[in-house]
PDB file of C-alpha atoms in Angstrom:
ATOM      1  CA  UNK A   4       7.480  33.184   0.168  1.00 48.00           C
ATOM      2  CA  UNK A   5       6.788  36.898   0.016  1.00 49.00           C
ATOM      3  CA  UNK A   6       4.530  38.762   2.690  1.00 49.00           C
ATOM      4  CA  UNK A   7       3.731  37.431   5.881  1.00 52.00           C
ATOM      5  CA  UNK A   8      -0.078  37.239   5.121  1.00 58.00           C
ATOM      6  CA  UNK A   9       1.298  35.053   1.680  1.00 68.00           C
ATOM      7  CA  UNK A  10       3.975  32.825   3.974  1.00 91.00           C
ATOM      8  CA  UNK A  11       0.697  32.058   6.337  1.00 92.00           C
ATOM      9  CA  UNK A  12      -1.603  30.767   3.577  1.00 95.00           C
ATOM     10  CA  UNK A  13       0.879  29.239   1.742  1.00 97.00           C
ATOM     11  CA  UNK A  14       1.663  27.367   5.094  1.00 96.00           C
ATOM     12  CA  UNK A  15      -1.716  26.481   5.380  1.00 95.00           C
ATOM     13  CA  UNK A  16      -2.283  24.639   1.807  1.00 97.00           C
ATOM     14  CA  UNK A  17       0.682  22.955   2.771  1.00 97.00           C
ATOM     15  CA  UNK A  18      -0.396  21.622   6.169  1.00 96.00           C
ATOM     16  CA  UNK A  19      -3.924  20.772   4.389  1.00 97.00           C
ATOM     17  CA  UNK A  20      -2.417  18.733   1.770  1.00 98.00           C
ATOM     18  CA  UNK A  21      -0.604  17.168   4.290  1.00 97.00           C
ATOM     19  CA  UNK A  22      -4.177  16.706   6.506  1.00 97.00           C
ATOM     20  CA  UNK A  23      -5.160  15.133   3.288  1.00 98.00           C
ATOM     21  CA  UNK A  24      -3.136  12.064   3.841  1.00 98.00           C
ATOM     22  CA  UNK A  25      -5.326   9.034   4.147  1.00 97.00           C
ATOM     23  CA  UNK A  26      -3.825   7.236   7.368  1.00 96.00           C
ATOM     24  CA  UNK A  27      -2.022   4.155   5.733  1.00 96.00           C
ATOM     25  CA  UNK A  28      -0.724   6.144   2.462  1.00 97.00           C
ATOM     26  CA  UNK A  29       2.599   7.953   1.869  1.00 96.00           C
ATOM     27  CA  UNK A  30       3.402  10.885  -0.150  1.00 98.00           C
ATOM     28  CA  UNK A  31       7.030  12.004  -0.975  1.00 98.00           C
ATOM     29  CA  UNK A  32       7.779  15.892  -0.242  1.00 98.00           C
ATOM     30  CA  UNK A  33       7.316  16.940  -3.860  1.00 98.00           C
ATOM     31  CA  UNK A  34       3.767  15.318  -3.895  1.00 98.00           C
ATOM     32  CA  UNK A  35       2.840  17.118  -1.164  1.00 98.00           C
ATOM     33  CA  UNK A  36       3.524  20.027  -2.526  1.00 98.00           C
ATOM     34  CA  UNK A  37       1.962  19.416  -5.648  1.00 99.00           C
ATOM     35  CA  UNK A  38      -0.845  18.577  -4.156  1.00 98.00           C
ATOM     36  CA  UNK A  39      -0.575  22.395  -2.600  1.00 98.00           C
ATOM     37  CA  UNK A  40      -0.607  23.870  -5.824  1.00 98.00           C
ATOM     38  CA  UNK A  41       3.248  24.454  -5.431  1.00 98.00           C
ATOM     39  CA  UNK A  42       4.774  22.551  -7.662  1.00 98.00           C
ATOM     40  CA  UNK A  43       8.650  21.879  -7.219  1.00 98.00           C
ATOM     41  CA  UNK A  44       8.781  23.391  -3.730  1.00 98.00           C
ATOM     42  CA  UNK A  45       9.677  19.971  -1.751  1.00 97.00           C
ATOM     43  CA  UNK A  46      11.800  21.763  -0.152  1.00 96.00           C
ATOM     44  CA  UNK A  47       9.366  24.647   1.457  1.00 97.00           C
ATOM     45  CA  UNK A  48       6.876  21.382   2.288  1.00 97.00           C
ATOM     46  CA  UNK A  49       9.672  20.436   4.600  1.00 94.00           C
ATOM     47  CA  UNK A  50      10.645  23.867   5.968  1.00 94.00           C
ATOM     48  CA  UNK A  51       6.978  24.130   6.909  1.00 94.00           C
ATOM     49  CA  UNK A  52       7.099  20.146   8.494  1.00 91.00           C
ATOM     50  CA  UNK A  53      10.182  21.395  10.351  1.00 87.00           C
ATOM     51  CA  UNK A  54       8.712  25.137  12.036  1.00 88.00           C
ATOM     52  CA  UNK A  55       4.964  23.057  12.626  1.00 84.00           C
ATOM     53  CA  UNK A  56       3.893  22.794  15.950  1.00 82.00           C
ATOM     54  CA  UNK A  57       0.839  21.392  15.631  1.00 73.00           C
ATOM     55  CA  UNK A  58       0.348  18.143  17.035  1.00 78.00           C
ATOM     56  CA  UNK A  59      -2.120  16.760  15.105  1.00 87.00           C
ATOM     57  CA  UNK A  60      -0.515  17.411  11.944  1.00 93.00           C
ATOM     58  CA  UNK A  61       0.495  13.377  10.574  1.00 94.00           C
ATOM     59  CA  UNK A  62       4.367  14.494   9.551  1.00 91.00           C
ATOM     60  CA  UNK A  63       4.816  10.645   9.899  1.00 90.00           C
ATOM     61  CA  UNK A  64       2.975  10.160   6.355  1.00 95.00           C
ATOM     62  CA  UNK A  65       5.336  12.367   4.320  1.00 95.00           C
ATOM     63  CA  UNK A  66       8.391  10.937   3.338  1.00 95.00           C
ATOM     64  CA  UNK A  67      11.862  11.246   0.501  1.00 93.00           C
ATOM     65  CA  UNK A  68      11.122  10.908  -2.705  1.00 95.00           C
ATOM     66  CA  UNK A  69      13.158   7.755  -2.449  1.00 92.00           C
ATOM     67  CA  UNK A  70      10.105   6.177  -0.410  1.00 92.00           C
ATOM     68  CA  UNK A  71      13.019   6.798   3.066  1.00 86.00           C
ATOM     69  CA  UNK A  72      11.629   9.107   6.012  1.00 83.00           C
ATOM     70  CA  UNK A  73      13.855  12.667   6.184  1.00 83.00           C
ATOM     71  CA  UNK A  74      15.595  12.366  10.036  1.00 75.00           C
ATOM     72  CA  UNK A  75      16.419  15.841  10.956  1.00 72.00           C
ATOM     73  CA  UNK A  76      20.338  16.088  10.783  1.00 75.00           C
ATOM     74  CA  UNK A  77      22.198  14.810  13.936  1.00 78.00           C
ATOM     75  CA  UNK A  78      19.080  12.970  14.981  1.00 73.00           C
ATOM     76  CA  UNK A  79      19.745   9.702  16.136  1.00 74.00           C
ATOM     77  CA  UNK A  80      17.776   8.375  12.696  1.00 68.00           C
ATOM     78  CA  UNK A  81      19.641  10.580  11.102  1.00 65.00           C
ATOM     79  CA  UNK A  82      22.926   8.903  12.164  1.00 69.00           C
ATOM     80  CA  UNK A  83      21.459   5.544  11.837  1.00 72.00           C
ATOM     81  CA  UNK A  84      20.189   6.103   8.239  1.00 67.00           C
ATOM     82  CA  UNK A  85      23.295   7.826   7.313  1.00 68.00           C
ATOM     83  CA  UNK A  86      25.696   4.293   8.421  1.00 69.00           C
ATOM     84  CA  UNK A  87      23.284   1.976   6.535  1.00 66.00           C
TER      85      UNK A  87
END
């Protein structure tokens, strides 16, 4: 993501966007970031979901491109969504 100062505000579009959210909407990964101004970087959006610690951020509203939610690997979702 380059410097620090760059990784921090890149972060930060990326948590806005996901702020953005209207409560009852979801928006896929690559959306998100789109919506950022990073186009084709789902995969940073969910790098950023994953080291977020703030509570407040709605994580809930961003999902797969496939319309699925993303379980973190060897969560119990994950294990679930995996058999199904």
């Amino acid at each position: 993501m380059g410097s620090t100062g760059d990784s921090d505000a890149t972060a930060r579009r990326i948590r806005d966007a996901i702020r953005a959210i209207p409560a009852g909407e979801v928006v896929a990964y690559g959306e998100v970031a789109r919506r950022a101004g990073l186009p084709g970087r789902a995969r940073l959006v969910a790098r950023v979901l994953g080291q977020a610690s703030d509570d407040g951020l709605p994580w809930h509203r961003v999902v797969r491109a496939d319309g699925r939610i993303a379980f973190p690997a060897g969560s119990p979702g994950f294990e679930i969504d995996r058999k199904s």
